[in-house]
Each structure stands twice: as C-alpha cells, then as structure tokens.
Coordinates of C-alpha atoms and ligand atoms in Angstrom, one line a residue:
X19 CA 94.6 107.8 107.7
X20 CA 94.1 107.0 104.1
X21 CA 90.9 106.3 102.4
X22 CA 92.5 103.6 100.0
X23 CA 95.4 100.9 100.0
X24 CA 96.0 99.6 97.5
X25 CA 97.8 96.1 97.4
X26 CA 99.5 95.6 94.7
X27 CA 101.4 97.2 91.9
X28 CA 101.1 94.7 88.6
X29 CA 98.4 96.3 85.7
X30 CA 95.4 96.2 87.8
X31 CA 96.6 97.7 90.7
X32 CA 98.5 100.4 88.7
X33 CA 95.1 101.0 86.7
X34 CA 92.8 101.3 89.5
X35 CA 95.6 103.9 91.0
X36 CA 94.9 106.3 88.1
X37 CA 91.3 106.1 87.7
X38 CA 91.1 106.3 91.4
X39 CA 93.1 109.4 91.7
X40 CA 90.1 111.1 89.3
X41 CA 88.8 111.7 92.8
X42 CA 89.2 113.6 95.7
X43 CA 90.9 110.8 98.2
X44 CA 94.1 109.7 100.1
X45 CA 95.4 107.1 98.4
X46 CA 98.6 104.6 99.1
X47 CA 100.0 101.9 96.4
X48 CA 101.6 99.1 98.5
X49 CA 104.3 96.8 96.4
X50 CA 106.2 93.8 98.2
X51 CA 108.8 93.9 95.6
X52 CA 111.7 96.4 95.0
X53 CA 109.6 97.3 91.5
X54 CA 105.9 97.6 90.3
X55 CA 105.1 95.4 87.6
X56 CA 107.0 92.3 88.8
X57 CA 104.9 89.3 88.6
X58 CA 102.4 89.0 85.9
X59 CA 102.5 91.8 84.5
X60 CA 106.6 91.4 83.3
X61 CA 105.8 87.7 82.0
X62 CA 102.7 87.7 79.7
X63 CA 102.2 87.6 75.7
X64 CA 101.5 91.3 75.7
X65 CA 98.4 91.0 73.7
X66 CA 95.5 93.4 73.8
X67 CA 93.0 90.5 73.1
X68 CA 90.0 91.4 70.7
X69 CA 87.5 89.6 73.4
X70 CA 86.7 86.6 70.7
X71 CA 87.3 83.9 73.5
X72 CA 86.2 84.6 76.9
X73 CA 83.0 82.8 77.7
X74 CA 79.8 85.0 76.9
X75 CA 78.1 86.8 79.4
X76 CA 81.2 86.9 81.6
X77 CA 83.2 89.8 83.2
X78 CA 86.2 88.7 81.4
X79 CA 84.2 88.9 78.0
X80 CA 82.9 92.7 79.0
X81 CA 85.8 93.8 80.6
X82 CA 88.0 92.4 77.9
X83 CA 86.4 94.2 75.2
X84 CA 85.9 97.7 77.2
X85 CA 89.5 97.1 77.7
X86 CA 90.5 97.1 74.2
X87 CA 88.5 100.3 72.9
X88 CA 89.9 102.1 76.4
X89 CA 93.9 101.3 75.0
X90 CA 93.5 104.0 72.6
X91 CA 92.7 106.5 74.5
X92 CA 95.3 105.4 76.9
X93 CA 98.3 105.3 73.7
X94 CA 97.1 108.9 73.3
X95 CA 97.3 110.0 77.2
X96 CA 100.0 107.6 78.5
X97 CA 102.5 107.6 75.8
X98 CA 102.8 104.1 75.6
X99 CA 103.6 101.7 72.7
X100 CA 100.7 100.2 70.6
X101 CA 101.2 97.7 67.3
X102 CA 98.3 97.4 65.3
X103 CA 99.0 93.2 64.7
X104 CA 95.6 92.1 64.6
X105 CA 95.5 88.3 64.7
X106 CA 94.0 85.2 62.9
X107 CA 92.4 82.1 64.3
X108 CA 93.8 79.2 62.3
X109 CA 92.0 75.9 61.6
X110 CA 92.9 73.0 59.3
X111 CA 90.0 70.9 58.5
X112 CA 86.3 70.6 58.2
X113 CA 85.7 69.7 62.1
X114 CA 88.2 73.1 62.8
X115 CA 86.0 75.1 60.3
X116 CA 82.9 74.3 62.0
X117 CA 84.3 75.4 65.5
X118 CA 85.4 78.7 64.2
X119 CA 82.2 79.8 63.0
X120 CA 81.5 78.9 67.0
X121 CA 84.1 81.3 67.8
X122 CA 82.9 83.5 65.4
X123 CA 79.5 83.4 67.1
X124 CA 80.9 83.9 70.1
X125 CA 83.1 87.0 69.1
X126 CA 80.1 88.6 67.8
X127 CA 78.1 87.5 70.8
X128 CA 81.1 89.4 73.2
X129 CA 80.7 92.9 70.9
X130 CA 84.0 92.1 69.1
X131 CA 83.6 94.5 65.9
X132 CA 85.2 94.0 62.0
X133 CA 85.5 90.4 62.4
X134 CA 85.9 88.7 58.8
X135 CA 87.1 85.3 57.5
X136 CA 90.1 84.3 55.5
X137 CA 90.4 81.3 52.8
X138 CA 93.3 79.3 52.8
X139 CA 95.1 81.4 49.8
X140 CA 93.8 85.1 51.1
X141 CA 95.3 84.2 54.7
X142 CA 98.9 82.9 52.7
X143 CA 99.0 86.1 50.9
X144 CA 98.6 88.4 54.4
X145 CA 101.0 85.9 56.0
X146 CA 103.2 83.8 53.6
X147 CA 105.0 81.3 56.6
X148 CA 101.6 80.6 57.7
X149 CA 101.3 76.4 57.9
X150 CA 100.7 74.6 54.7
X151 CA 98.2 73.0 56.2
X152 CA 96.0 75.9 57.2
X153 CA 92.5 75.9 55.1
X154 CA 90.9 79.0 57.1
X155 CA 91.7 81.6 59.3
X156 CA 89.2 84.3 61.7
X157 CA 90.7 87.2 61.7
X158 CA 90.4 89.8 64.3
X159 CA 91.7 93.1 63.3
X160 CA 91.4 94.8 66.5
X161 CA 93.8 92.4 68.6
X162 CA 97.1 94.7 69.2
X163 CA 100.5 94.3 71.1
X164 CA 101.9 96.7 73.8
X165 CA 104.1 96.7 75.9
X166 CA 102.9 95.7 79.6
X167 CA 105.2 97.1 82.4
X168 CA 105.4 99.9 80.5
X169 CA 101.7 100.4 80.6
X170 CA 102.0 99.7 84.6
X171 CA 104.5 102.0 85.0
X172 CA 102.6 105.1 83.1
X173 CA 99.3 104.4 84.4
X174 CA 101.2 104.6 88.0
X175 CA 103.1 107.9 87.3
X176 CA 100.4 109.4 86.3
X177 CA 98.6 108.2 89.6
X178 CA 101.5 109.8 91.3
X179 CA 101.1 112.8 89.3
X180 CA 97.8 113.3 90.5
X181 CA 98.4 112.6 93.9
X182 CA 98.8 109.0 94.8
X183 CA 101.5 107.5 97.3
X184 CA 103.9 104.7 96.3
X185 CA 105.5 103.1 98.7
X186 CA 107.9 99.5 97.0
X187 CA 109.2 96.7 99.0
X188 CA 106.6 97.4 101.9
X189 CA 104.5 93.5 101.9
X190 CA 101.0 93.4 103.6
X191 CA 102.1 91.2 106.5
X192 CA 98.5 91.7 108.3
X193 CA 95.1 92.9 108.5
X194 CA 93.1 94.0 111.2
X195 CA 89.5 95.7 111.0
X196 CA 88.7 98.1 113.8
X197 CA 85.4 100.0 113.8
X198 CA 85.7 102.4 110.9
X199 CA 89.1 101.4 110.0
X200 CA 91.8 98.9 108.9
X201 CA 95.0 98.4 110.7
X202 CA 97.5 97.4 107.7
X203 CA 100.5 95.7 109.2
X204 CA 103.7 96.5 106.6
X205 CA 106.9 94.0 106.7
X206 CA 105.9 92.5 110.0
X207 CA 106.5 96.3 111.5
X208 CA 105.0 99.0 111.0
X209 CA 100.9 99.8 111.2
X210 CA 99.1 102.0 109.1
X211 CA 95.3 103.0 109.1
X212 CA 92.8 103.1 106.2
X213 CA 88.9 103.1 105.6
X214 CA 89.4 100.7 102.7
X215 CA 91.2 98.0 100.5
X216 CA 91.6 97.1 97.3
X217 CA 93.3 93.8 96.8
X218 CA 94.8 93.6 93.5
X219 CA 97.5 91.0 95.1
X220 CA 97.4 88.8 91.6
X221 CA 98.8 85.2 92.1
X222 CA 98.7 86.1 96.1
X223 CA 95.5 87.4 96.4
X224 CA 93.7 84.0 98.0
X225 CA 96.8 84.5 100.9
X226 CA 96.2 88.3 101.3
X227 CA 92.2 87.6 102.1
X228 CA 93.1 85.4 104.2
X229 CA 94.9 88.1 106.6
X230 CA 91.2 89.3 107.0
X231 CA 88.6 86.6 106.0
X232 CA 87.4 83.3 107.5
X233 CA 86.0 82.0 104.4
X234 CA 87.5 83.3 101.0
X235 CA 85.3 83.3 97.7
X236 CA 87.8 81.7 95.3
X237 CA 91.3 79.8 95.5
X238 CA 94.5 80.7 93.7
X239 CA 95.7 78.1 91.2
X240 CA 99.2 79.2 89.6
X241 CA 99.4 78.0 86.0
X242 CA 102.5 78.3 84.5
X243 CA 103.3 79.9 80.8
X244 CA 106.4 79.4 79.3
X245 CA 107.9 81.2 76.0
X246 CA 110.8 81.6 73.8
X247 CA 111.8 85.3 72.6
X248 CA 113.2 85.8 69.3
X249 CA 115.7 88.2 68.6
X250 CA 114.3 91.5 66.4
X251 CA 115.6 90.0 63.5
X252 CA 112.8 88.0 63.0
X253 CA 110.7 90.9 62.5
X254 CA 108.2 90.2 59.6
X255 CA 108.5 86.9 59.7
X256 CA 104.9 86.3 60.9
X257 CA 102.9 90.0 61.1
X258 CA 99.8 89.1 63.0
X259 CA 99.4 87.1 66.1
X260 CA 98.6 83.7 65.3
X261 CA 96.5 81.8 67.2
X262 CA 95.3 78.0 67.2
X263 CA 91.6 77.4 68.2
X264 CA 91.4 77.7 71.7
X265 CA 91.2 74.5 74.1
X266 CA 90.0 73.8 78.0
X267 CA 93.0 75.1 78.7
X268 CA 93.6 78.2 77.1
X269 CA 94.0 80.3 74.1
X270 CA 97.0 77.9 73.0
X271 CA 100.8 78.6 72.0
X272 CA 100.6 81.4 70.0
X273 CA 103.3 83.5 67.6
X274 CA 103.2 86.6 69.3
X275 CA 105.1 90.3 67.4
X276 CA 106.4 92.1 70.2
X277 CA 106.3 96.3 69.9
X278 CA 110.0 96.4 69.7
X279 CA 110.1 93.9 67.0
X280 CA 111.1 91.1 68.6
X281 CA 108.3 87.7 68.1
X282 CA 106.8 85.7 71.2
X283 CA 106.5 81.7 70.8
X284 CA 104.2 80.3 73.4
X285 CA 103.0 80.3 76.1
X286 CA 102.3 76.7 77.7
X287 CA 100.0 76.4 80.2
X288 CA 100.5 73.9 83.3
X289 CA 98.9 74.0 86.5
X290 CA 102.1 73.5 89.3
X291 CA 101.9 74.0 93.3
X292 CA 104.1 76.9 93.4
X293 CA 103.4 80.4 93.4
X294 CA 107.2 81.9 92.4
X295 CA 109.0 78.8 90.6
X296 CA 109.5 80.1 86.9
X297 CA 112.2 78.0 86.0
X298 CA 111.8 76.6 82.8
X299 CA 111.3 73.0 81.9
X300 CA 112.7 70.7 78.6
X301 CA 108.9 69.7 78.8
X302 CA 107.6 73.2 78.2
X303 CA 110.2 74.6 75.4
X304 CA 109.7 71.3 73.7
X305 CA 105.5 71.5 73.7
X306 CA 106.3 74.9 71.9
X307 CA 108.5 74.1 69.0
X308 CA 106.2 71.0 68.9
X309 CA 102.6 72.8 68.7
X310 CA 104.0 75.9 66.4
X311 CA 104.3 73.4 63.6
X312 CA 100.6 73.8 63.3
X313 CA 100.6 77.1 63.0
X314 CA 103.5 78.1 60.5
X315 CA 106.4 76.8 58.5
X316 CA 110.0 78.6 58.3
X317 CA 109.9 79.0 62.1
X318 CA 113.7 80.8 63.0
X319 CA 114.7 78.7 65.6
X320 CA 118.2 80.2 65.1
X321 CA 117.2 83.3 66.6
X322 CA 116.4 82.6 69.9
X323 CA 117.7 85.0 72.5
X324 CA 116.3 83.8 75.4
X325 CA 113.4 82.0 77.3
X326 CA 111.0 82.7 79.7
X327 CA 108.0 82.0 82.1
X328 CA 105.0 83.7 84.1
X329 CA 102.8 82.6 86.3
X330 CA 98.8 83.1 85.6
X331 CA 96.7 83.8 88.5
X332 CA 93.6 81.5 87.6
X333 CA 90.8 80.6 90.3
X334 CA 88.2 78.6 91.5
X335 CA 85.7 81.3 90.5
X336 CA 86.6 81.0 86.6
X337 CA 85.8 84.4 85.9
X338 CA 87.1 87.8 87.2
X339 CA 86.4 88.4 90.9
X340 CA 86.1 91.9 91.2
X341 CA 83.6 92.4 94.8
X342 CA 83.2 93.8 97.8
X343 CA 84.2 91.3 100.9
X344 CA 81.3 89.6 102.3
X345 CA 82.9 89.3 105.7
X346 CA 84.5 92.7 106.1
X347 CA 82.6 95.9 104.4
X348 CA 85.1 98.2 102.3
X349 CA 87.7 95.3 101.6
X350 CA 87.5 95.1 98.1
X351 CA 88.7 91.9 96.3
X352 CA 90.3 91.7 92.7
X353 CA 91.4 88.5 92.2
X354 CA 91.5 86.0 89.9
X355 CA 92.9 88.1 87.0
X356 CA 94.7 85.8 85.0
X357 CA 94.3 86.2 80.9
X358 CA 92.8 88.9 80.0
X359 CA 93.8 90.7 82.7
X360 CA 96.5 93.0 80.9
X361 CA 93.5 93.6 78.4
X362 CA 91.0 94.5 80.9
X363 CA 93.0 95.9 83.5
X364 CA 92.1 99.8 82.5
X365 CA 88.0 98.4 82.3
X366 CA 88.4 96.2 85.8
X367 CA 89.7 99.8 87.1
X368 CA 86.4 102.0 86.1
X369 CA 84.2 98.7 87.1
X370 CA 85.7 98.6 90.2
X371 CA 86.1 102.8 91.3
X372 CA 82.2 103.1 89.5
X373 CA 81.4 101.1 92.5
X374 CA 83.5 103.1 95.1
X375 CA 82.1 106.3 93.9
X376 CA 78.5 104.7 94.1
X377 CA 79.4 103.5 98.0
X378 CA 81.5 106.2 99.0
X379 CA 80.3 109.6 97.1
X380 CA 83.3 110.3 96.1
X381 CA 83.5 113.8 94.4
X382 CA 85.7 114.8 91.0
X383 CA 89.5 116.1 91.1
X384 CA 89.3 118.8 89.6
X385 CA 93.2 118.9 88.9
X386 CA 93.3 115.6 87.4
X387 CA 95.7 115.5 84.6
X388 CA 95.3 112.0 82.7
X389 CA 98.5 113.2 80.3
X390 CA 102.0 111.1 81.4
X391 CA 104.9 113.0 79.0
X392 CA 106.2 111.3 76.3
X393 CA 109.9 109.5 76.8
X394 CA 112.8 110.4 74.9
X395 CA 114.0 107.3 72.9
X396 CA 117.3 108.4 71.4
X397 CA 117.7 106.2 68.7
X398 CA 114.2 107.1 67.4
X399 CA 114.9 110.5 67.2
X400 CA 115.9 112.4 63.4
X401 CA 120.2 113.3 63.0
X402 CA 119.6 117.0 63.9
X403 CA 117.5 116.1 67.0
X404 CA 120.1 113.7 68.0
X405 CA 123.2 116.3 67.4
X406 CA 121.1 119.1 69.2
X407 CA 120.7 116.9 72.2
X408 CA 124.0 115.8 72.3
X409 CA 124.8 118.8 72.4
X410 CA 122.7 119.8 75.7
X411 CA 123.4 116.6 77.2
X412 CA 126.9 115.0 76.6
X413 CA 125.4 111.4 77.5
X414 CA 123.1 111.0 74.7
X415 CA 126.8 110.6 73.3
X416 CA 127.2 107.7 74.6
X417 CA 126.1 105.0 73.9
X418 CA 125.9 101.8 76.3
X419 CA 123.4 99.1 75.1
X420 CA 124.7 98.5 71.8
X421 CA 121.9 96.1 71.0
X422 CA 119.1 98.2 71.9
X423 CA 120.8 101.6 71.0
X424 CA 120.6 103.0 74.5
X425 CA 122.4 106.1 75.5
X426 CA 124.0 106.5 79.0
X427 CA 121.7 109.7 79.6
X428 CA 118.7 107.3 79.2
X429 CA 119.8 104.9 82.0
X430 CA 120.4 108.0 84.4
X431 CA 116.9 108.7 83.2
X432 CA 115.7 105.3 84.3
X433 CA 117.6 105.5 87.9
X434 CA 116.3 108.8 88.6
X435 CA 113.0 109.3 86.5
X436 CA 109.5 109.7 88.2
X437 CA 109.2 106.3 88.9
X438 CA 113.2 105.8 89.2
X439 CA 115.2 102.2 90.5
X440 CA 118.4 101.3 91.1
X441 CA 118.4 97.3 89.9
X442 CA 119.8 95.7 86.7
X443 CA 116.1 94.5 85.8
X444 CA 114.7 97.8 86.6
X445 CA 116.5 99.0 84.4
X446 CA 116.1 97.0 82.0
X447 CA 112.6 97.6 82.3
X448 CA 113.0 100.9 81.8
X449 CA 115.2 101.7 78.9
X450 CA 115.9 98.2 77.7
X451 CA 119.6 98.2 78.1
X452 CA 120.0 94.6 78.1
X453 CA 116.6 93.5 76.2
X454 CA 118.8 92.5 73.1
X455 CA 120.8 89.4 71.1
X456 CA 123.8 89.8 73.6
X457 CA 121.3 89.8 76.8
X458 CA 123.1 92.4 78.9
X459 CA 126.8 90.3 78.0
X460 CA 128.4 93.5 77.0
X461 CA 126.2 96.5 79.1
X462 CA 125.7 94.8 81.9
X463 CA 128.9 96.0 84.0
X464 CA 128.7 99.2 82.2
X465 CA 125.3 99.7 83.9
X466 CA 126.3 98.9 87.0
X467 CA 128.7 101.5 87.2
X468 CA 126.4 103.9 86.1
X469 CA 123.9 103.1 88.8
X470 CA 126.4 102.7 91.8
X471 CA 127.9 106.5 90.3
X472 CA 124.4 107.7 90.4
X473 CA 123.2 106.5 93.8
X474 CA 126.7 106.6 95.7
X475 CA 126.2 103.0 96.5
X476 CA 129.3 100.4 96.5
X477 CA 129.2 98.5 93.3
X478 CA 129.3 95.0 95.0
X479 CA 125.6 96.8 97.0
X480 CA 124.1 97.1 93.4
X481 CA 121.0 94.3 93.1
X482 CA 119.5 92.2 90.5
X483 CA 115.8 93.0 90.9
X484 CA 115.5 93.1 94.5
X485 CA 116.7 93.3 97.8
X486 CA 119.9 91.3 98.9
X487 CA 120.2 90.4 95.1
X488 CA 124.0 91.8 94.4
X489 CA 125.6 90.7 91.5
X490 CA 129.1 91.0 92.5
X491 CA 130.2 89.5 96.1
X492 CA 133.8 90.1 96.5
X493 CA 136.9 90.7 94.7
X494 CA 138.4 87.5 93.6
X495 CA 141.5 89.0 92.4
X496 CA 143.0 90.5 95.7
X497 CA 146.6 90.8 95.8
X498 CA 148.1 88.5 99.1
Ligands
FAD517 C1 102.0 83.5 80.8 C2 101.0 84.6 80.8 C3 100.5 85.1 79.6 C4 99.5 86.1 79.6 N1 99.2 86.7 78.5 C5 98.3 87.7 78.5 C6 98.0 88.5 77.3 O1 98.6 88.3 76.3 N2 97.0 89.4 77.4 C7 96.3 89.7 78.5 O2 95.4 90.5 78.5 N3 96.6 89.0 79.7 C8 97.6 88.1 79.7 N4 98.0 87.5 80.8 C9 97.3 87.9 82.1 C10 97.9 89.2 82.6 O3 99.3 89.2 82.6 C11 97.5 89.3 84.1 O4 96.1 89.1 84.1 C12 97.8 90.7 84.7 O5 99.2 91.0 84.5 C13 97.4 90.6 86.1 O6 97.9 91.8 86.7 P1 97.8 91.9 88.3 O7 98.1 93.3 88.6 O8 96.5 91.4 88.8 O9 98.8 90.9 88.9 P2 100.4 91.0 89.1 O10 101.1 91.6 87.9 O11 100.9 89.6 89.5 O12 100.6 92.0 90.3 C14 100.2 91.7 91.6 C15 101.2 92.4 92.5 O13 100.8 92.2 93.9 C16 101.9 92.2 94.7 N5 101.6 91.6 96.0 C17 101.2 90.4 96.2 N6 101.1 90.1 97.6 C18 101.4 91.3 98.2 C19 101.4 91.7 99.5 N7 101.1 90.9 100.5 N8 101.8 93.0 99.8 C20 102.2 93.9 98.8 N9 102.1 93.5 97.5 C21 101.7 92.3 97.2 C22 102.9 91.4 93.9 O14 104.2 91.5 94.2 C23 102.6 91.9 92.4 O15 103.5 92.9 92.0 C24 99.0 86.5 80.9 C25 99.5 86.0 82.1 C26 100.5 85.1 82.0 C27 101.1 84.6 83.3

C-alpha cells in the first residue's frame, strides 16, 4: 500500500515528488507516457516569469513569485541551467505608457522586487534590434530562462534518490475509493492500493477527476501555443526576453533566449477542442512573424531550424487549483496549471505537501539529500579535462551530434543514467543529440545504433518517443 500516487510526471508532478520525499512516506510517480516531462513541460517558452502579470491576490501571482526566488536554490541543488535574461515590457505610445505604469503597479502589488523603467534611447542601448517604434520599456531583472524537462527530470531523480517509485507508461485507467483506501486501476490491468492522490494530470486532469468525482470543480480548456526556434546563431541578437503588454489572452508572442543559445519566437495562443493535436498551422507561424514586428527590427528569419507547439492546460477556475477533493477526502487536485506553472511548479509543491504534513503528520526524512550531481557536458569541459577523459573513456572520443557537440559516451549516459530511455526524443532530451541546425539529419541513425547496441533490442524495435513508435519498419532493399 502506498501513502501517495502521484499522477503525473510534467514539472508539478516531478516537484511535488521531491519535496514530498522530505518525509517519511511510500510514494509512487505514475507517467502514461514512455518519458516524464512529455506534455507541457517539453513545449513551453522556458521562462522563469518575474510574477509582473498574474492577477493580484491570486495563487498564480504568489506561487509565481515564491517560484522564482526558490529557482536559485534549486540551480544550486539540482544542477540545472539558469540564464540571467531579465526581460522588458515594451509599449509604443502614450495609451501603452499609461498601461505599463498599471503593470507596474501590479508587479509591485505581486512582491516583484528591482523593477525600473527604461526610455526609449536607454532600452536601444541594452537592446539595439529592439523596434523603432518602442518609446518605453518595464524591465524586470529577475525574469530568467531554464531549461524545463531538464528541471523535471532532476527534481525527479532526486525524488528517486530519496526514495520515490517511478513507474512510465503505466496510465490511471480508474479509480475506486474503499474505506481507508484507493484502488488505482493501471492500463486497464492491474490494481494498486494507496491512502492518497495527488493529481498533477496537466491538460488531463478534468478526465482523471472524473474516474472518482460526480461533480468536478473546474474544466480543462486546451489552448494552443505555437513557436519558431532559431538556430544558436542568433545568439545576441535580442539579450532579454521581450515582451508586448499583456492582453485577455495572454502574455503575448514574445522573443524568448533559450539557455543553450538558441532564441524562442512566440507563442500564440488559440483555444482548440483537442487535447494532443500539436500540429502547426500557416495561421499560427504567420500571427508570429506578424506580431514580432512590434517588438524588434532585424528579426533572422533565416535561421529558423524548426517549429513547434504545446498545449496549455487553462480552466474554468482561472487561477491555480491546488485543493483537496470535496467528494473524496485525500484526493488531492492540481489542476489548471497552465502559465506560470513551470515558474511555480517548485512553490505549488511546498503549498501543496505544507498541507499534507498539516493533514497527515507527516514526520522529516532524516536522509533526505536535496543535492542531484552535476552532468558531464563534454564540450564544456577545458582541453586537459577533455584529453584525461578520453583517456578513461574512449567514447568521449567520439563524437556523434556534430551540431550540439555530443560525444557517444554521453548518449550511453542518457540510455542508461538514473532516469535512463531508450527513444530518439528521450534522448534528445537528454543530451541534445539532435537539438541542432541539422535536426537529427546526420545523428539520427548513428543514435539508433547506439541505443539498439545498448539495450540488445532490434534496430527496426527502436521507438520515437513512445511505444509502437519505430522509426524503421522493414528493409526495403532485400535481395529477391
Ligand atoms: C505554449 C506554452 C508556453 C508556456 N510557457 C511558460 C513559461 O514560459 N513559463 C512558465 O512558467 N510556464 C509556461 N507554461 C506553462 C507550463 O509549461 C505548465 O504550467 C507546466 O509545464 C505544467 O506542468 P504539469 O506537470 O502540470 O503538466 P504536464 O507537463 O502536462 O504533465 C502532466 C503529465 O500527466 C500525465 N498524465 C495525464 N493523464 C494521466 C493518466 N491518466 N495517468 C498517468 N499519467 C497521466 C501526462 O502524460 C503528463 O506527462 C507554458 C505552457 C505552454 C503550453
């Protein structure tokens, strides 16, 4: 019997794992998909939002801010990549002026700290392809990038570290509340007991309530966000995140510096019936390069390397909903995280297990080790460190992503590694062989080797990102 299931391995599910496993319990992550951080958390703008525009006196606006401060001591425990962007607010006329004092106001209001305003020629001086027609900017020095499955990934091996159970591809199929107990029902098959739940089920989270409740809170309302990625060439061209003043809709399409150096344009935002279609539209890419003209001139179209969408999980509820069930005592629900969720996913954690501990008298770990080790990222590495591992480890020798300077010894880390999978994207999650210009053109087979070598699997058995997702079928060259 466990005391905890989780559902759910995006951010928030990932989060509440670790600062869960800061206590004595049993605890089980549950993941439908062949990898954690596969839905929202591999398809957002990566921005560690200041907490200027969620509506005051919300959870989003608390959470979002807590969130912030709590990334740095995560960097320093987790290993994981930070940029220092910051960001500017740009407006471009009298009537924009006036609304940025709002926001402003409404920054201060939140506990955003070191806000400051720009002129038009201070802002062009900081950022020189900013739009001629700029007049002002709000700048918010303590919005940063990361890098977000990357922040999923070590706040779950950590949790597993200290304890926690993973188990991927195992989808919540059914609930069923006995008298001190859950039964959990896993693919359709198998049943397994717990006291409580946390559903952290993102965009699904209205359809996994409604396993167990009559009546849920909220409803599920997938708006799409669509983006083009710039190659790392671009790096420099714009330094800060840019933002337009926020609308009804949404913070905007932004220019977004990525940690690797690549640069973010987008996202759009469109409400659309289904929950998995992230196809891109002519619609979308066009709104992008359309609306970016307000932001900044010289935009390098030219170096666009691919395109992209994700799917936000917005609500009913307009605001976080973080609660206990009101049907069904210890199901816990944590829905409706759509932007800032990355942001406030390691605050939604301790505002959700501060509540557990209250309920449940849940007592300290006294093993708890918050430190995940750093990676070894070859190419980052001085000549001598290079040559001495080389040395110890003929595969740092040799190298596979040639885009991305990735070594073969770091995609046999990625297979086999803590957290380890055996799919292209996982992969590529991982180490980033195939993040770069050629988009896995040249490394791509080369990887697939390396993982059917490594897990004694046929190569035509070696997936995509998920099960029954092989690449290659059959041989097409047989000889009669
Ligand atoms: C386009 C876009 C841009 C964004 N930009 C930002 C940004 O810059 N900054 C920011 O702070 N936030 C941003 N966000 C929001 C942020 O990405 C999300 O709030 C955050 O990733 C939510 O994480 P999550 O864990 O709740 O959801 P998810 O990452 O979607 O994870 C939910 C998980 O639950 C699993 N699951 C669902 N049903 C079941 C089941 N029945 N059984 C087992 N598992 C199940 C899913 O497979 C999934 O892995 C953006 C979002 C989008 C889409």
């Amino acid at each position: 019997m466990y005391d905890y299931v989780i559902i759910g391995a995006g951010i928030v599910g990932t989060s509440i794992a670790r600062e869960l496993s800061r206590y004595n319990a049993n605890i089980l992550v549950l993941e439908k998909e062949n990898d954690a951080a596969n839905h929202q958390t591999v398809a957002n703008s990566a921005i560690i939002h200041s907490g200027h525009d969620p509506k005051e006196n919300t959870l989003k606006a608390k959470l979002c801010v807590e969130g912030n401060a709590l990334y740095e001591t995560m960097e320093k425990e987790l290993n994981i990549p930070i940029l220092r962007t910051g960001a500017f607010v740009v407006a471009h006329n009298q009537e924009e002026e006036d609304m940025l004092d709002a926001l402003y106001q409404r920054a201060v209001n939140n506990g955003v700290k070191d806000i400051l305003f720009h002129d038009r020629s201070q802002a062009r001086q900081i950022e020189p392809n900013l739009a001629d027609d700029v007049t002002k900017v709000l700048s918010l020095p303590s919005t940063k990038v990361t890098y977000p499955w990357e922040v999923a990934f070590a706040c779950l091996e950590n949790a597993i570290h200290n304890g926690v159970t993973f188990r991927k591809n195992s989808r919540v199929t059914n609930i069923i509340k006995n008298e001190n107990h859950f039964n959990l029902e896993i693919n359709d098959a198998e049943t397994i007991q717990t006291k409580s739940i946390i559903s952290a089920a993102g965009i699904f989270s209205d359809q996994v309530a409604y396993l167990l409740e009559k009546n849920v809170p909220y409803q599920i309302f997938p708006r799409k966000g669509e983006y083009f990625v710039l190659d790392r060439k671009a790096k420099g061209f714009i330094n800060h995140v840019i933002y337009p003043l926020p609308t009804k809709k949404g913070k905007g399409v932004l220019i977004i510096p990525q940690v690797h150096g690549n640069i973010l344009l987008g996202p759009t935002s469109q409400l659309q019936d289904e929950k998995d279609l992230l196809s891109n539209t002519r619609e979308g890419l066009n709104q992008i390069k359309h609306d970016l003209h307000a932001l900044a001139k010289n935009i390098p179209f030219n170096l666009i390397i691919r395109t992209f969408a994700g799917i936000r999980a917005s609500s009913s509820y307009e605001d976080f909903y973080i609660q206990e069930s009101k049907e069904y005592s210890d199901f816990f629900h944590v829905a409706g995280i759509d932007s800032p969720g990355l942001t406030a996913a390691p605050a939604i954690a301790k505002y959700l297990v501060n509540q557990l501990v209250n309920k449940h008298h849940l007592k300290k770990n006294i093993n708890f080790d918050p430190i995940r080790p750093k990676k070894t990222v070859f190419h980052k590495l001085n000549f001598e460190d290079q040559l001495a591992l080389v040395k110890k480890d003929p595969r740092y020798g040799n190298l596979v992503c040639k885009c991305e300077k990735i070594t073969e010894a770091e995609i046999v880390e990625a297979i086999h590694g803590p957290l380890g999978n055996d799919t292209i994207k996982g992969i590529k999650k991982r180490a980033r062989a195939g993040s770069g210009l050629c988009q896995g053109g040249y490394c791509e087979q080369t990887v697939l080797k390396i993982i059917a070598r490594e897990t004694n699997q046929p190569i035509n058995k070696i997936n995509y990102y998920g099960l029954d997702t092989p690449i290659l079928v059959q041989e097409t060259k047989v000889k009669p």
